[in-house]
Amino acid sequence: MENKLIEIKNAYYFYDPEEEGKEPEPALKNVSLDIYEGEFVAVLGHNGSGKSTLAKLCNAVFEPARGTVTVDGIPSDSEENGDLIRRKVGMVFQNPDNQIVATIVEDDVAFGPENLGVDPAEIRKRVDSALKSVNMYEYRERQPHNLSGGQKQRVAIAGVIAMQTKCIVLDEPTAMLDPMGRDEVMDTIHKLNKEMGITVVLITHFMDEAVKADRVVIMDKGEIITTGTPREVFSKVDFLREHKLDVPQSTELCNALGIKGCVLDTDECVEVLGRILGGAV
Amino acid sequence: MSKAIEITNLTHKYTQSGAQEVVAVSDVNLSIEKGESIGIIGHTGSGKSTLISHFNGLLKPTSGDVVVDGTNIWADKETLRNARFKVGLCFQYPEYQLFEETVYKDIAFGPKNMKLSPEEIDERVLRAAEFTGISKSMLEKSPFELSGGEKRRAAIAGVIAMNPEVIVLDEPAAGLDPAGRKSLIDMIKAYRDSTGSTVIMVTHNMEDIARIAERLIVINRGKIALDGTVDEVFSRSDDLVQWGLKVPEITEVFTRLHNMGCNVPRGVYTVDEGVKILSRVMRGGAGLG
């Protein structure tokens, strides 16, 4: 994890137009963040904190009003560069029904590379391998509307992979899914990160998803207020609550009991409590 | 006549374009008492939303009966109309359904349709706004000026303003941040406690449902797979996984500790409850195990 893939420097973004002599409330305020190749970064923040705006800077859907965003050495300061950046950084959104365009699964996955003008034989190869990597190859000839939410999200992810992007930005990809669908999608994202080295930026409200990231970024009022490893960040229970966030239930339990150190998940929690309570660990 | 909703042999079939029939709800029998607090859980596509759309006659059963407050809602037009006021349905992402110029007018939309007097409408709007934490100044704003969480509350206020005997909420907290989620669930709880209304909540979030429901109904493949108390349902964690569901994280922790021989009970569903039990055990008392 040496190379910076995404460099955001002192970025500002405004949704409201500037009124005479008066600067509107910024959606992003002086945000600086480096994301390294192969990293898994989770971005947390309450509704309206600027998370999704930050995500849209990462793949040049938005250009910063001030400051710079550079992806793999390319500054996002023109439409041409924006197109180049979107070949490197793909995006997956919250609603599985809003991002599937074709009537057959494999056509949907082929949509991105087709638009890039990739050679048909090469497209075939990419589609097959992308569908295999998200564990949806056997569904390649199905109709997307017959799939579950988790399956649809995995098809959307395959569509990004088929474009051979270096990074995937996912904006609350599991918000509308049932528990198993959430697990399927999260397992897939982790596998792509570990096995294919794809950089992941995951925007989420689920704390149990964030604890598995390499690094957690917390936003509030358009600013990054803290970053660190999950253990560093989730040990600050009161700080997180002040910013309308939470910690996983295991962390909350151990913290309320005054147990030292920061427990992040059920395995750690059972181990720590089992030792205290004298169970057969 | 203490039943709020009584459903017998309800089947609902959809016909797809290719003339292929899909059975979304299959021979469901369900009886809901007045004042109950119920969670309906099931994976995506299990038939939950199709089922609840029958509670106030939004969908007509292919076969079977839906009886609300003692009357078959499909008896005649008037009964059906009344059922829509008795059972208030709040869909997923209800904020997309806000459309009036002001939040006040949006909340007043339902009561207006009920042809109530202007005074009664005003009273109901203010009461619903109070329940949902919508301030007086917010009432005069355009719904589009509100934040995501506020819009959600405004939409729920619109249903509450109809004074329904039963309120059905489909994923009311989806997409909200943790604080917004918690305060919304607290709000629904407080509403139920003070009005005694029947509350039915559909959700994928086991932690949320554990905080509010007394009875859980698991839907799988269009049928009721399990119907019981929170204890009964969450003690079947292996079956829940089969149905695409889970137990709350805290429940998993206590179940595993219990199975390891620790002196703690299995059935713990909220963190507060867990903290109380463990504090007692760690002080050297009995853990109710």
XYZ file of C-alpha atoms in Angstrom:
570
model
C 0.000 0.000 0.000
C 2.518 2.540 -1.181
C 0.975 4.263 -4.154
C -1.652 6.917 -3.764
C -4.556 6.091 -6.040
C -6.868 8.949 -5.094
C -5.521 12.251 -3.766
C -8.007 14.796 -2.528
C -6.469 18.105 -1.499
C -8.347 20.902 0.270
C -11.502 20.175 -1.688
C -14.666 22.273 -1.408
C -18.003 21.533 -3.006
C -21.207 23.590 -3.073
C -24.683 22.528 -4.148
C -26.296 25.952 -3.750
C -25.312 28.597 -6.250
C -23.244 31.447 -4.904
C -25.338 34.461 -3.997
C -24.005 37.949 -4.319
C -21.182 38.477 -1.888
C -22.354 35.562 0.245
C -20.822 32.113 0.169
C -23.347 29.266 0.397
C -23.013 26.480 2.942
C -20.416 24.042 1.548
C -21.314 20.343 1.205
C -17.587 19.650 1.503
C -15.253 21.948 3.364
C -11.491 21.737 2.988
C -11.421 17.971 2.659
C -8.045 16.267 2.199
C -7.782 12.514 1.902
C -5.335 10.091 0.276
C -6.526 6.638 -0.668
C -3.800 4.109 -1.391
C -3.836 1.344 -3.963
C -5.293 -1.851 -2.530
C -6.723 -0.130 0.524
C -10.211 -0.755 1.965
C -11.562 2.515 3.335
C -14.941 2.877 5.052
C -16.546 6.328 5.180
C -19.051 6.975 7.969
C -21.150 9.993 8.825
C -24.756 10.861 9.561
C -27.239 11.714 6.804
C -26.162 14.959 5.193
C -22.569 14.814 6.466
C -21.054 14.915 2.979
C -20.197 11.230 2.472
C -21.950 10.813 -0.864
C -20.554 14.095 -2.143
C -17.081 12.847 -1.282
C -17.807 9.611 -3.157
C -18.787 11.565 -6.261
C -15.499 13.466 -6.159
C -13.632 10.154 -6.217
C -14.877 9.251 -9.673
C -15.136 12.779 -11.046
C -18.914 12.900 -11.238
C -18.356 16.170 -9.358
C -15.384 18.464 -9.776
C -14.319 20.283 -6.626
C -15.163 23.999 -6.537
C -11.807 24.643 -4.898
C -8.896 22.305 -4.235
C -7.908 19.325 -6.347
C -8.778 15.678 -6.872
C -6.229 13.478 -8.634
C -6.885 9.853 -9.539
C -3.971 7.691 -10.596
C -2.123 10.857 -11.568
C -5.005 12.372 -13.538
C -6.482 15.631 -12.193
C -10.283 15.799 -12.366
C -10.392 19.220 -13.947
C -11.961 18.551 -17.335
C -14.650 16.378 -18.867
C -12.073 14.365 -20.832
C -10.156 13.610 -17.670
C -13.425 12.769 -15.948
C -14.034 10.059 -18.553
C -10.531 8.684 -17.994
C -11.042 8.705 -14.224
C -14.352 6.847 -14.461
C -12.500 4.019 -16.235
C -10.370 3.703 -13.138
C -12.978 4.262 -10.457
C -16.396 2.606 -10.752
C -19.434 3.244 -8.615
C -22.178 1.104 -7.112
C -25.246 2.762 -5.608
C -27.790 1.961 -2.917
C -30.808 0.876 -4.904
C -30.247 -2.366 -6.821
C -33.194 -1.636 -9.105
C -31.873 1.711 -10.341
C -28.571 0.584 -11.781
C -29.314 -2.450 -13.906
C -30.012 -1.490 -17.513
C -30.150 -4.693 -19.570
C -32.724 -7.478 -19.597
C -30.159 -10.287 -19.309
C -27.518 -10.438 -16.584
C -24.506 -10.874 -18.888
C -25.634 -8.047 -21.175
C -25.744 -5.785 -18.174
C -22.188 -6.665 -17.212
C -21.073 -6.138 -20.823
C -22.638 -2.675 -20.958
C -19.619 -0.835 -19.491
C -16.877 -2.437 -21.607
C -19.059 -2.119 -24.730
C -19.289 1.609 -24.127
C -15.521 1.734 -23.830
C -15.238 0.140 -27.279
C -13.587 -3.034 -26.039
C -13.158 -5.839 -28.599
C -16.079 -8.377 -28.453
C -13.863 -11.405 -27.744
C -12.232 -9.504 -24.912
C -15.675 -8.426 -23.586
C -16.774 -12.080 -23.461
C -13.703 -12.944 -21.403
C -14.148 -10.013 -19.051
C -17.862 -10.641 -18.508
C -17.310 -14.308 -17.685
C -14.498 -13.636 -15.283
C -16.324 -10.696 -13.636
C -19.436 -12.824 -13.075
C -17.316 -15.642 -11.670
C -15.566 -13.274 -9.284
C -18.897 -12.173 -7.762
C -20.203 -15.733 -7.793
C -22.976 -15.007 -10.287
C -21.694 -16.898 -13.348
C -24.468 -19.494 -13.265
C -27.022 -16.668 -13.382
C -25.502 -15.111 -16.532
C -28.501 -15.865 -18.752
C -31.141 -14.911 -16.198
C -33.308 -11.820 -16.161
C -32.139 -9.336 -13.518
C -35.650 -8.640 -12.187
C -35.891 -12.232 -10.993
C -32.800 -11.892 -8.806
C -32.688 -11.027 -5.110
C -31.373 -7.651 -3.960
C -27.990 -9.095 -3.004
C -27.685 -10.833 -6.364
C -28.560 -7.627 -8.232
C -25.916 -5.708 -6.294
C -23.356 -8.366 -7.159
C -24.266 -8.012 -10.845
C -23.779 -4.252 -10.510
C -20.360 -4.902 -8.954
C -19.485 -7.310 -11.806
C -20.372 -4.517 -14.236
C -17.733 -2.339 -12.587
C -15.135 -5.137 -12.500
C -15.648 -5.823 -16.215
C -14.436 -2.298 -16.901
C -11.192 -3.294 -15.150
C -11.362 -0.391 -12.770
C -8.728 -0.107 -10.084
C -11.162 1.118 -7.484
C -14.822 0.631 -6.572
C -16.731 3.250 -4.642
C -19.880 1.821 -3.062
C -22.483 4.226 -1.694
C -24.484 2.321 0.945
C -24.669 -0.803 -1.218
C -26.430 -2.861 1.459
C -28.951 -0.319 2.798
C -31.878 -2.013 1.060
C -30.793 -5.628 1.469
C -31.835 -8.375 3.863
C -29.234 -9.850 6.252
C -28.077 -12.616 3.888
C -27.959 -10.220 0.947
C -25.768 -7.918 3.026
C -23.389 -10.770 3.841
C -23.181 -11.843 0.177
C -22.303 -8.342 -0.951
C -19.808 -7.714 1.853
C -18.073 -11.067 1.283
C -17.802 -10.250 -2.417
C -16.310 -6.808 -1.800
C -13.722 -8.218 0.609
C -12.797 -10.982 -1.803
C -12.239 -8.506 -4.652
C -10.122 -6.358 -2.367
C -7.966 -9.228 -1.099
C -7.674 -11.422 -4.172
C -7.694 -8.900 -7.001
C -6.175 -5.966 -5.113
C -9.086 -3.701 -6.006
C -9.197 -0.543 -3.908
C -12.510 -0.176 -2.073
C -14.201 2.943 -0.756
C -17.304 1.877 1.162
C -19.821 4.424 2.347
C -22.060 2.918 4.974
C -24.290 3.402 8.010
C -23.585 -0.094 9.252
C -20.862 -0.104 11.884
C -20.306 -3.859 11.615
C -19.320 -3.317 7.956
C -16.918 -0.527 8.841
C -15.007 -2.546 11.451
C -13.696 -4.827 8.704
C -12.065 -1.993 6.746
C -8.348 -1.137 6.830
C -9.174 2.454 7.651
C -12.255 4.364 8.755
C -12.965 7.975 7.807
C -15.611 9.881 9.764
C -17.344 12.907 8.287
C -19.540 15.577 9.805
C -20.788 18.885 8.363
C -18.765 18.394 5.192
C -15.466 17.854 6.974
C -13.366 14.825 7.827
C -13.343 14.843 11.610
C -11.260 11.749 12.233
C -9.569 8.859 10.472
C -7.846 5.785 11.823
C -7.962 2.017 12.055
C -11.354 0.644 13.102
C -9.962 -0.041 16.582
C -8.726 3.521 16.986
C -11.990 4.997 15.808
C -14.477 2.668 17.515
C -12.772 3.023 20.887
C -14.168 6.584 20.952
C -17.751 5.611 21.724
C -18.830 8.988 23.135
C -17.188 10.906 20.319
C -19.056 8.801 17.743
C -22.383 9.313 19.526
C -21.824 13.082 19.516
C -21.636 12.823 15.753
C -24.846 10.774 15.496
C -22.989 7.548 14.850
C -22.861 4.357 16.801
C -20.588 1.405 17.484
C -21.276 -2.302 16.867
C -23.371 -3.940 19.609
C -20.363 -6.014 20.772
C -18.293 -2.850 21.182
C -21.136 -1.072 22.987
C -21.618 -3.971 25.404
C -17.945 -4.237 26.406
C -17.578 -0.483 26.644
C -20.622 -0.200 28.946
C -19.164 -2.920 31.158
C -15.928 -0.961 31.475
C -13.836 -3.632 29.764
C -10.467 -2.197 28.720
C -9.435 -2.238 25.098
C -11.777 -2.069 22.136
C -13.762 -5.104 21.087
C -14.870 -4.929 17.452
C -16.980 -7.961 16.644
C -18.849 -10.967 18.091
C -15.765 -13.231 18.013
C -13.686 -10.801 20.063
C -16.593 -10.087 22.373
C -17.275 -13.770 23.091
C -13.577 -14.376 23.701
C -13.159 -11.477 26.155
C -16.394 -12.141 28.036
C -15.840 -15.898 27.995
C -12.517 -15.399 29.726
C -14.058 -13.129 32.367
C -17.017 -15.434 32.943
C -14.898 -18.568 32.964
C -16.504 -20.314 30.004
C -14.755 -23.019 28.008
C -13.204 -20.813 25.277
C -64.369 -8.503 18.582
C -60.897 -7.718 19.830
C -59.194 -8.669 16.571
C -57.639 -5.821 14.617
C -56.991 -7.876 11.488
C -57.994 -11.409 10.679
C -56.744 -13.093 7.551
C -57.943 -16.504 6.393
C -56.545 -18.613 3.577
C -55.082 -15.609 1.814
C -53.461 -16.346 -1.533
C -52.156 -13.752 -3.934
C -50.973 -14.590 -7.434
C -49.371 -12.229 -9.899
C -49.526 -12.886 -13.611
C -46.336 -11.909 -15.356
C -46.117 -10.750 -18.967
C -45.205 -14.232 -20.151
C -48.481 -15.504 -18.633
C -46.351 -17.189 -16.002
C -48.050 -17.202 -12.633
C -46.166 -16.260 -9.487
C -47.645 -17.107 -6.102
C -46.473 -14.258 -3.862
C -48.594 -15.162 -0.852
C -49.812 -18.685 -0.360
C -52.639 -19.732 1.960
C -51.769 -17.458 4.861
C -53.780 -17.461 8.070
C -53.060 -14.658 10.496
C -54.846 -13.105 13.395
C -53.705 -9.802 14.886
C -55.141 -8.625 18.201
C -55.799 -4.984 18.946
C -52.835 -3.288 20.586
C -50.255 -5.856 19.531
C -46.765 -4.818 18.472
C -45.667 -7.081 15.663
C -42.559 -7.447 13.560
C -42.779 -9.046 10.139
C -39.437 -10.337 8.942
C -38.341 -12.245 5.863
C -35.756 -11.974 3.107
C -36.240 -9.825 0.004
C -38.918 -11.342 -2.198
C -40.371 -13.488 0.578
C -43.805 -11.899 0.139
C -43.842 -9.509 3.130
C -44.785 -6.415 1.156
C -47.452 -8.262 -0.838
C -48.909 -9.550 2.413
C -49.117 -6.163 4.143
C -50.620 -4.548 1.045
C -53.677 -6.704 1.762
C -54.112 -5.315 5.271
C -55.907 -2.219 4.011
C -57.135 -3.477 0.676
C -54.413 -2.015 -1.501
C -54.209 -5.437 -3.115
C -57.188 -7.725 -3.609
C -56.669 -11.338 -2.612
C -56.766 -13.908 -5.403
C -58.580 -15.985 -2.803
C -59.192 -15.783 0.921
C -60.586 -13.155 3.271
C -59.276 -10.043 4.971
C -61.354 -8.923 7.946
C -60.520 -5.613 9.600
C -62.217 -4.733 12.879
C -64.829 -7.445 12.345
C -65.790 -6.572 8.770
C -64.715 -8.166 5.508
C -63.065 -5.227 3.766
C -64.124 -6.338 0.294
C -67.829 -6.415 1.269
C -68.550 -3.096 -0.468
C -66.889 0.168 -1.502
C -67.710 1.953 1.727
C -66.141 -0.775 3.872
C -63.020 -0.775 1.725
C -62.759 2.998 2.064
C -63.089 2.729 5.824
C -60.438 0.009 5.967
C -57.981 2.418 4.314
C -58.540 4.852 7.207
C -58.460 2.172 9.893
C -55.220 0.628 8.687
C -52.549 3.212 7.874
C -49.812 1.961 5.586
C -46.451 3.674 5.407
C -44.286 2.408 2.583
C -40.530 2.171 2.199
C -38.892 5.507 1.489
C -42.186 7.348 2.116
C -40.439 10.688 1.682
C -40.746 10.205 -2.090
C -44.497 10.489 -1.660
C -44.422 13.990 -0.181
C -45.819 16.400 -2.736
C -47.677 19.331 -1.157
C -46.394 22.913 -0.911
C -45.922 22.747 2.828
C -45.302 20.030 5.346
C -48.561 21.054 7.067
C -50.597 20.460 3.896
C -48.887 17.155 3.346
C -49.761 15.882 6.802
C -53.309 17.246 6.367
C -53.833 15.349 3.109
C -55.185 12.170 4.714
C -57.535 13.836 7.232
C -58.841 16.086 4.422
C -59.727 13.022 2.395
C -61.614 11.764 5.408
C -63.756 14.895 5.074
C -63.144 16.076 8.614
C -63.888 19.616 9.776
C -61.071 22.186 9.413
C -60.726 22.366 13.214
C -60.438 18.597 13.505
C -57.878 18.519 10.666
C -55.805 21.214 12.355
C -55.905 19.392 15.664
C -54.821 16.136 14.054
C -51.984 17.699 12.077
C -50.573 19.361 15.192
C -50.886 16.190 17.217
C -49.211 14.056 14.522
C -46.440 16.651 14.190
C -45.873 16.547 17.922
C -45.628 12.745 17.943
C -43.107 12.754 15.156
C -41.022 15.665 16.399
C -41.925 18.034 13.554
C -41.617 21.579 14.908
C -44.102 24.393 14.179
C -41.576 26.176 11.970
C -41.014 23.008 9.968
C -44.745 22.745 9.249
C -44.626 25.882 7.133
C -41.615 24.749 5.097
C -41.705 22.932 1.794
C -41.190 19.196 2.363
C -38.205 19.435 0.030
C -36.361 21.707 2.441
C -36.314 19.019 5.125
C -33.468 16.590 5.780
C -33.881 12.908 4.961
C -34.819 11.981 8.523
C -37.267 14.890 8.836
C -38.976 13.982 5.564
C -39.386 10.449 6.815
C -41.034 11.766 9.985
C -43.308 14.058 8.024
C -44.480 11.136 5.891
C -45.202 9.037 8.966
C -47.022 12.002 10.517
C -49.315 11.971 7.481
C -50.351 8.418 8.331
C -50.653 9.102 12.077
C -52.905 12.095 11.355
C -55.554 9.706 10.057
C -55.743 8.197 13.559
C -55.501 4.667 12.242
C -56.263 1.810 14.612
C -53.447 -0.123 12.996
C -50.264 1.411 11.638
C -48.140 -0.654 9.266
C -44.600 0.563 8.597
C -42.484 -0.993 5.844
C -38.766 -0.518 6.643
C -39.350 2.813 8.390
C -35.678 3.313 9.288
C -33.988 2.108 6.064
C -31.172 4.378 4.936
C -31.159 6.519 8.098
C -27.966 7.054 10.076
C -27.672 5.308 13.457
C -28.958 8.268 15.478
C -31.854 8.836 13.082
C -32.677 5.143 13.151
C -32.699 5.005 16.930
C -34.831 8.090 17.400
C -37.320 6.916 14.773
C -37.759 3.571 16.515
C -38.109 5.370 19.879
C -40.727 7.615 18.310
C -42.783 4.659 17.048
C -42.509 3.047 20.468
C -43.699 6.195 22.233
C -46.585 6.558 19.800
C -47.699 3.033 20.456
C -47.353 3.366 24.235
C -49.451 6.501 24.388
C -52.163 5.570 21.860
C -52.387 1.815 22.337
C -52.526 1.437 18.556
C -51.646 -1.813 16.872
C -48.194 -1.436 15.338
C -46.886 -3.699 12.584
C -43.350 -3.143 11.388
C -41.681 -4.826 8.436
C -37.896 -4.743 8.565
C -34.606 -6.409 7.729
C -33.016 -4.995 10.833
C -33.120 -7.522 13.650
C -31.650 -5.085 16.191
C -34.466 -2.591 15.547
C -37.245 -5.138 15.668
C -35.902 -6.575 18.929
C -36.388 -3.152 20.515
C -40.018 -2.732 19.543
C -41.885 -5.955 18.793
C -43.462 -8.471 21.147
C -44.424 -10.922 18.444
C -42.495 -11.828 15.307
C -43.857 -13.325 12.123
C -41.342 -14.859 9.739
C -42.361 -14.989 6.077
C -40.626 -17.346 3.704
C -41.689 -18.211 0.141
C -45.047 -16.538 0.617
C -45.944 -18.534 3.699
C -45.706 -17.951 7.426
C -42.632 -19.931 8.421
C -42.835 -19.062 12.100
C -45.140 -16.969 14.289
C -44.292 -16.491 17.942
C -42.878 -14.322 20.676
C -39.504 -12.653 20.193
C -38.068 -15.369 22.464
C -39.526 -18.186 20.409
C -38.356 -16.780 17.103
C -34.858 -15.631 18.070
C -34.138 -18.954 19.781
C -34.283 -20.575 16.327
C -31.158 -18.954 14.933
C -30.280 -21.880 12.640
C -33.716 -21.790 11.044
C -33.525 -18.014 10.685
C -30.314 -18.387 8.680
C -32.116 -20.887 6.419
C -34.776 -18.237 5.820
C -32.169 -15.615 4.932
C -32.341 -13.896 8.320
C -30.243 -13.597 11.474
C -30.545 -12.936 15.171
C -29.368 -9.569 16.572
C -25.600 -9.363 17.187
C -26.128 -9.144 20.963
C -28.265 -12.308 20.880
C -25.500 -14.159 19.051
C -22.974 -13.097 21.722
C -25.175 -14.348 24.582
C -26.093 -17.585 22.830
C -22.426 -18.383 22.272
C -21.490 -17.509 25.866
C -24.357 -19.650 27.147
C -23.251 -22.567 24.962
C -19.694 -22.220 26.309
C -21.053 -22.864 29.776
C -21.062 -19.285 31.049
C -23.710 -18.448 33.596
C -25.804 -16.243 31.281
C -29.189 -16.703 29.579
C -29.474 -17.175 25.812
C -32.430 -14.929 25.128
C -30.954 -11.440 25.252
C -32.113 -9.083 22.527
C -30.960 -5.587 23.435
C -27.625 -4.184 24.585
C -29.229 -2.545 27.650
C -30.570 -5.887 28.793
C -27.164 -7.492 28.168
C -25.322 -4.833 30.165
C -27.691 -5.322 33.131
C -27.268 -9.087 33.167
C -23.502 -9.046 32.780
C -23.002 -6.335 35.394
C -24.853 -8.542 37.838
C -22.902 -11.673 36.882
C -19.576 -9.830 37.046
C -20.441 -8.539 40.523
C -20.798 -12.169 41.538
C -24.582 -12.565 41.432
C -26.583 -15.174 39.585
C -26.958 -14.653 35.862
C -30.373 -16.223 35.421
C -28.655 -18.824 33.239
